[in-house]
Amino acid sequence: MGLDGVVRSTGADGGGSGSAGGLVQYQSEGVAVDFTTPILANARIRPSDGDKLEVILSDLGGGRGHYVIPLRHLEKAVTMTVHDHTLCEEVLHRNASSPDDIRRAILTVAKMGLAGQKAAKHARQTIDDEQNERMLTTVCLVRLAITYGDAGAVRAPPTLNDLATDIARGQVKVELAKVARTARLSTDAVYNLLEEWGGIIASVGVPDMPIECRLRRLGRQVFELASQLRQWADEEISHVGDRARAVADHAVRVGRDAEKRLAALDTFTDTIVETVCRWKESNLEIRAAMDALAWTLNGWEGNLRRWREAAQISREEQQRVVSAILATRPIRADAAQFDGANDPAHPARKGSRKVQAYQDWKTGQIDYDAVRRLEALREQAL
Amino acid sequence: MIPAFGEIAAIRERLFDLSDEQFAKLVGFMERTRDLSTGRSVSNEALDAMRPRLRVSRPPRRLNVERIFCRPFEDVLHSGPDQSWRAGRIARAAIEPCWAVVSQRIAPSLLAEIRRDIGELTVADLNWPLRFGPPLWTAARAAFDAILGEADADRAAHAALVGSLGGAAGEASFRLMARMLAIAEIVEELRYILSPKPLAALDISHAAAVSGQFKALAAAKATLWEPLAYFVIARMAEPIALARAYGGAACADAGLHFLGVTASKVTIADLGATLGELDAVVAGTPDAAAAVASRGEIAADQIAKLREGVRERKFTASMAEIDRMQQGLRDAVSRNVLEGTGSLIAGSLETAAPADDAAGEAARDALRQTAEARAHALWKCARFAGKIGMDRELAQTVKSVEDEAGQLVLDQIAALRRGSGRPDDDAIDSVQASLVHAVRVVELVAGPERANALRKRGFEAIERLRAA
């Protein structure tokens, strides 16, 4: 089958921009996906008409602009690795279009071993870690609830083990009596509610937890990436230095958005009794805030991994990665580009286009060195 | 407290768990510890372990006297595992013994003065080379001259020097350092012109600047042209670009011609060293095929460029030597990538039954990883097989691996289906893992289409088993 009507270019400036800084903007950019096919390394998936899904391809062969391809037709446009075939099938099967749903699809496929045994092991470890984060978050919420109005209590706060056995869990529930009375709920109901709450915010946790949960850690790392890029840009004499600064600016904006959303989520924990008392509403609000945070930080895990990997290789690779990150950056921030960025004749752009080798989507060649590097990226914990 | 060696392993493992701020503090502590004679080796070891994070976080590195001493030859440093000598290069491992010998001959008052002036300065301070370099380099040059003068005049002094430098390779590095220090100011000037590194080629202004410096050193041509050429070569992406541009007899500029000739010699020497290392690879070891495939690809490219350059009379080199190198590469590929591939991959697929214990499972995982690495090496070698005349051998091996891997795993699924009753879940999971492994091998050797067809066929059969 030909590709007529399957692939369309969005042109040099890509699609339209949504409300600045809003969640809609993040959603319109789609969800970053850990594909292992090199030309799909910067691809994102987003909902299309109705319940269909489409893929946005940026930085194709190092060129400008974005291409939009229906997900179900992707294999006709691009020669994909077996892992990516399977991942597309899984995403289509789940009709996954949110960061969390796509993350679950990615982990399911990775667990099979199609991206290598190490990636499979890492996926299993990630699932276990998330389970632990969930448990620990619940423990911390229970601890906060117990100490409510009882700050002078001398008894030891509950531990993970306390929640693992029925008898000890029973004792913990008894200690929740004060909150239960205030919320006019049974201690069982309060405990179940805290467990549900812990599950919802597991990837963020609560402030001052002994471990930094995934999204909270990522929020911090995005700021660090910005400062690393600025420092790198100061030593970069080519035009890529300006690109690095533009990415850093964007990272700071994302980091600040994430910070605000985290603070909003932490407010629920700070006012734990009020949250419990109006759980029906707060449940929805917490879910919405978590969803917004996941959208805000979506894609930055991959950016961080790529930057760390490039730092180990060469300056040229770092330049390539900075350009690739910039290419997937929201269109609205293009105004911050250096003067002449859109003018091919501008001296700063002379000789700046770097076409990536072995990624020719017309010949269907796949560079398995690049595939293995993308697979290896998934083995690293952040 | 200085970390023990066990703690260095922990640093390596948890390198990215720290925030940038915490990491910067750790680096600062290690650098201060390095100034103490008791903590030097452990701190160096710890900083080595931290290098991957240093490359990412880039905390401001503290300036020290050794760093100023190394500045003239920092471009030619290489991070090999040992002090092995490579033409035009100095091993990082050679710095410490060389500095230990030289610093003893530099006035302690000068060193103390420089240390005091450095204070808390970091390498981010742009003026440090010009501010601290010249006095130290002058003193170091005098020290080198005195030490080498004594060693050349007296055999016992020579033996003592070689002993303290760790052998002949250490001595060669020491002598190159001395010559690089002799042109320290020139190197400093050229570094800014030949930026950013690596350069693909010298443009007109680069060439004029380099030529000018060769002319300025004409009186000391015998000793100082070579280190200058090494410095310029180290700023390039590929030395062969210099050989092609200036190595031919048509190049009228004596300095640039010397640069071209030296570049061709460095290319041939590097290639010879690479092939020597590939020859020493023990066939069958886990990383042998991967090492030969990745380094072989670069070597094949270099051989092709050398051959082309000689044919086009861009520079001179022995064609017989190039043929010998090509044969060496062919032998390495045959021995490490082609031989035993069929049996290795078949062995990794033969047992699909669940492993008896964790050790058995780990052994099988390791075997599968080795088999996948071999398949990847085959794919990689297929990319350069044409350049060294091995297309046919590669194609035959690829075909047999593809046929065998697919057939073996489908037979396993069929055998499970033929068994009495529904197979247990462990057996199905195990055969699925075997299928995934076969798919990955086939993908590498025969491409994603064939592998995807195998995956679909295999998974459908497995689904039927599960549904039974």
Short mmCIF file of C-alpha atoms in Angstrom, two decimals, chain B residues 156-394:
data_model
loop_
_atom_site.label_atom_id
_atom_site.label_comp_id
_atom_site.label_asym_id
_atom_site.label_seq_id
_atom_site.Cartn_x
_atom_site.Cartn_y
_atom_site.Cartn_z
CA ALA B 156 72.83 4.14 35.81
CA ALA B 157 70.88 7.41 35.89
CA HIS B 158 68.99 6.26 32.81
CA ALA B 159 68.10 2.94 34.44
CA ALA B 160 66.94 4.74 37.59
CA LEU B 161 64.78 7.10 35.53
CA VAL B 162 63.21 4.25 33.56
CA GLY B 163 62.58 2.44 36.84
CA SER B 164 60.83 5.39 38.42
CA LEU B 165 58.72 5.96 35.27
CA GLY B 166 57.53 2.36 35.19
CA GLY B 167 59.37 1.13 32.10
CA ALA B 168 60.22 2.04 28.52
CA ALA B 169 56.67 3.20 27.70
CA GLY B 170 56.83 5.57 30.65
CA GLU B 171 60.15 6.92 29.42
CA ALA B 172 58.73 7.49 25.92
CA SER B 173 55.82 9.43 27.45
CA PHE B 174 58.29 11.41 29.57
CA ARG B 175 60.35 12.40 26.52
CA LEU B 176 57.24 13.43 24.57
CA MET B 177 56.05 15.51 27.54
CA ALA B 178 59.42 17.28 27.54
CA ARG B 179 59.09 18.10 23.86
CA MET B 180 55.46 19.22 24.21
CA LEU B 181 56.45 21.51 27.09
CA ALA B 182 59.14 23.01 24.88
CA ILE B 183 56.40 24.31 22.57
CA ALA B 184 53.89 25.08 25.34
CA GLU B 185 53.33 28.73 24.36
CA ILE B 186 52.86 27.84 20.67
CA VAL B 187 50.39 25.12 21.58
CA GLU B 188 48.47 27.55 23.77
CA GLU B 189 48.18 30.01 20.87
CA LEU B 190 47.19 27.36 18.32
CA ARG B 191 44.61 25.79 20.60
CA TYR B 192 42.33 28.82 20.27
CA ILE B 193 42.76 28.86 16.49
CA LEU B 194 42.13 25.14 16.05
CA SER B 195 38.78 25.19 17.86
CA PRO B 196 36.29 23.72 18.40
CA LYS B 197 37.82 20.29 18.58
CA PRO B 198 37.60 17.96 16.66
CA LEU B 199 38.15 19.63 13.30
CA ALA B 200 37.18 17.77 10.14
CA ALA B 201 39.83 19.61 8.07
CA LEU B 202 42.13 22.62 8.27
CA ASP B 203 40.65 25.62 6.47
CA ILE B 204 42.86 28.31 4.90
CA SER B 205 43.24 30.33 8.10
CA HIS B 206 43.96 27.20 10.17
CA ALA B 207 46.56 26.02 7.64
CA ALA B 208 48.24 29.43 7.56
CA ALA B 209 48.47 29.54 11.35
CA VAL B 210 49.87 26.00 11.56
CA SER B 211 52.32 26.63 8.74
CA GLY B 212 53.49 29.81 10.47
CA GLN B 213 54.26 27.92 13.67
CA PHE B 214 56.20 25.23 11.78
CA LYS B 215 58.25 28.02 10.17
CA ALA B 216 58.86 29.63 13.55
CA LEU B 217 60.28 26.32 14.79
CA ALA B 218 62.40 25.68 11.69
CA ALA B 219 65.64 25.98 13.65
CA ALA B 220 64.57 23.16 15.98
CA LYS B 221 62.92 21.15 13.20
CA ALA B 222 64.51 17.86 14.25
CA THR B 223 63.05 17.86 17.75
CA LEU B 224 60.05 20.19 17.84
CA TRP B 225 58.22 19.70 14.55
CA GLU B 226 57.07 16.27 15.59
CA PRO B 227 55.36 17.31 18.88
CA LEU B 228 53.75 20.24 17.05
CA ALA B 229 52.43 17.83 14.42
CA TYR B 230 51.13 15.51 17.17
CA PHE B 231 49.26 18.41 18.74
CA VAL B 232 47.60 19.42 15.46
CA ILE B 233 46.72 15.79 14.70
CA ALA B 234 45.11 15.46 18.13
CA ARG B 235 42.81 18.39 17.34
CA MET B 236 41.51 16.61 14.23
CA ALA B 237 38.61 14.19 13.90
CA GLU B 238 40.65 11.92 11.65
CA PRO B 239 44.41 12.28 11.10
CA ILE B 240 44.08 10.76 7.64
CA ALA B 241 42.40 14.00 6.51
CA LEU B 242 45.75 15.73 7.10
CA ALA B 243 47.63 12.94 5.31
CA ARG B 244 45.38 13.32 2.27
CA ALA B 245 45.64 17.09 2.26
CA TYR B 246 49.36 17.57 2.82
CA GLY B 247 51.10 14.16 2.64
CA GLY B 248 51.71 14.15 -1.12
CA ALA B 249 54.88 15.35 -2.81
CA ALA B 250 52.86 18.15 -4.38
CA CYS B 251 52.58 19.95 -1.03
CA ALA B 252 55.03 22.84 -1.29
CA ASP B 253 54.86 23.95 2.34
CA ALA B 254 57.56 22.03 4.24
CA GLY B 255 55.84 22.30 7.61
CA LEU B 256 52.42 21.21 6.35
CA HIS B 257 54.01 18.41 4.33
CA PHE B 258 55.74 17.20 7.49
CA LEU B 259 52.34 17.35 9.21
CA GLY B 260 50.77 15.26 6.42
CA VAL B 261 53.54 12.67 6.50
CA THR B 262 53.37 12.44 10.31
CA ALA B 263 49.59 12.05 10.09
CA SER B 264 49.93 9.10 7.70
CA LYS B 265 52.50 7.53 10.03
CA VAL B 266 50.22 8.04 13.04
CA THR B 267 47.28 6.54 11.13
CA ILE B 268 49.31 3.48 10.16
CA ALA B 269 50.74 3.12 13.67
CA ASP B 270 47.26 3.45 15.25
CA LEU B 271 45.91 0.91 12.80
CA GLY B 272 48.80 -1.44 13.51
CA ALA B 273 48.20 -1.09 17.26
CA THR B 274 44.47 -1.75 16.82
CA LEU B 275 45.10 -4.83 14.71
CA GLY B 276 47.72 -6.02 17.20
CA GLU B 277 45.12 -5.75 19.96
CA LEU B 278 42.54 -7.56 17.83
CA ASP B 279 45.08 -10.29 17.15
CA ALA B 280 45.56 -10.69 20.89
CA VAL B 281 41.82 -11.02 21.57
CA VAL B 282 41.10 -14.49 22.92
CA ALA B 283 38.46 -16.06 20.69
CA GLY B 284 35.40 -17.24 22.57
CA THR B 285 35.65 -14.74 25.42
CA PRO B 286 32.33 -12.90 25.95
CA ASP B 287 33.41 -9.57 24.51
CA ALA B 288 35.75 -10.84 21.78
CA ALA B 289 33.28 -10.70 18.88
CA ALA B 290 31.91 -7.30 19.92
CA ALA B 291 35.42 -5.85 20.23
CA VAL B 292 36.48 -7.18 16.85
CA ALA B 293 33.27 -6.00 15.17
CA SER B 294 33.31 -2.47 16.55
CA ARG B 295 37.03 -1.84 16.23
CA GLY B 296 37.14 -3.80 12.98
CA GLU B 297 34.62 -1.47 11.41
CA ILE B 298 36.84 1.53 12.14
CA ALA B 299 39.94 -0.36 11.03
CA ALA B 300 38.31 -1.46 7.74
CA ASP B 301 37.36 2.14 7.05
CA GLN B 302 40.91 3.31 7.78
CA ILE B 303 42.41 0.58 5.58
CA ALA B 304 40.11 1.57 2.71
CA LYS B 305 41.07 5.23 3.11
CA LEU B 306 44.76 4.41 3.28
CA ARG B 307 44.53 2.30 0.13
CA GLU B 308 42.64 5.01 -1.69
CA GLY B 309 45.10 7.70 -0.55
CA VAL B 310 48.11 5.71 -1.71
CA ARG B 311 46.47 4.88 -5.05
CA GLU B 312 45.65 8.52 -5.63
CA ARG B 313 49.21 9.47 -4.58
CA LYS B 314 47.88 11.70 -1.82
CA PHE B 315 50.60 10.34 0.45
CA THR B 316 53.05 7.46 0.45
CA ALA B 317 52.73 4.18 2.30
CA SER B 318 53.53 0.56 1.53
CA MET B 319 50.70 -1.21 -0.29
CA ALA B 320 52.08 -4.56 0.89
CA GLU B 321 51.78 -3.36 4.48
CA ILE B 322 48.18 -2.28 3.87
CA ASP B 323 47.42 -5.73 2.39
CA ARG B 324 48.98 -7.35 5.45
CA MET B 325 46.80 -5.26 7.73
CA GLN B 326 43.70 -6.17 5.75
CA GLN B 327 44.56 -9.87 6.01
CA GLY B 328 45.06 -9.42 9.77
CA LEU B 329 41.59 -7.95 10.06
CA ARG B 330 40.05 -10.74 7.97
CA ASP B 331 41.69 -13.32 10.24
CA ALA B 332 40.39 -11.57 13.36
CA VAL B 333 36.83 -11.47 11.98
CA SER B 334 36.95 -15.14 10.92
CA ARG B 335 38.36 -16.30 14.23
CA ASN B 336 36.23 -14.21 16.58
CA VAL B 337 32.96 -13.56 14.78
CA LEU B 338 32.32 -16.28 12.21
CA GLU B 339 33.80 -19.39 13.80
CA GLY B 340 31.53 -21.07 16.31
CA THR B 341 28.63 -18.66 15.80
CA GLY B 342 26.18 -21.36 14.69
CA SER B 343 26.91 -23.58 17.67
CA LEU B 344 26.82 -20.65 20.11
CA ILE B 345 23.39 -19.50 18.97
CA ALA B 346 22.04 -23.03 18.76
CA GLY B 347 23.39 -23.68 22.29
CA SER B 348 21.60 -20.61 23.63
CA LEU B 349 18.31 -21.89 22.20
CA GLU B 350 18.59 -25.59 22.82
CA THR B 351 17.18 -25.74 26.33
CA ALA B 352 13.86 -24.00 26.62
CA ALA B 353 12.86 -25.91 29.78
CA PRO B 354 12.67 -23.82 32.97
CA ALA B 355 16.04 -23.67 34.74
CA ASP B 356 16.39 -25.75 37.92
CA ASP B 357 17.68 -22.94 40.06
CA ALA B 358 18.71 -19.29 40.03
CA ALA B 359 22.28 -20.18 39.05
CA GLY B 360 21.03 -22.19 36.06
CA GLU B 361 18.81 -19.34 34.99
CA ALA B 362 21.63 -16.82 35.33
CA ALA B 363 23.92 -19.06 33.25
CA ARG B 364 21.26 -19.32 30.54
CA ASP B 365 20.68 -15.56 30.56
CA ALA B 366 24.42 -15.01 30.21
CA LEU B 367 24.58 -17.46 27.29
CA ARG B 368 21.70 -15.69 25.57
CA GLN B 369 23.32 -12.33 26.04
CA THR B 370 26.53 -13.67 24.52
CA ALA B 371 24.55 -15.09 21.59
CA GLU B 372 22.78 -11.77 21.03
CA ALA B 373 26.09 -9.94 21.20
CA ARG B 374 27.46 -12.36 18.59
CA ALA B 375 24.45 -11.75 16.33
CA HIS B 376 25.01 -8.01 16.71
CA ALA B 377 28.69 -8.49 15.84
CA LEU B 378 27.63 -10.40 12.71
CA TRP B 379 25.34 -7.55 11.69
CA LYS B 380 28.13 -5.07 12.28
CA CYS B 381 30.70 -7.09 10.34
CA ALA B 382 28.25 -7.39 7.45
CA ARG B 383 28.43 -3.59 7.16
CA PHE B 384 32.15 -3.59 6.41
CA ALA B 385 32.60 -7.07 4.95
CA GLY B 386 32.62 -5.61 1.43
CA LYS B 387 35.57 -3.39 2.26
CA ILE B 388 37.75 -6.35 3.21
CA GLY B 389 36.36 -8.87 0.73
CA MET B 390 34.40 -11.04 3.17
CA ASP B 391 30.83 -10.58 1.89
CA ARG B 392 30.34 -14.21 0.90
CA GLU B 393 31.54 -15.73 4.18
CA LEU B 394 29.37 -13.33 6.16
#
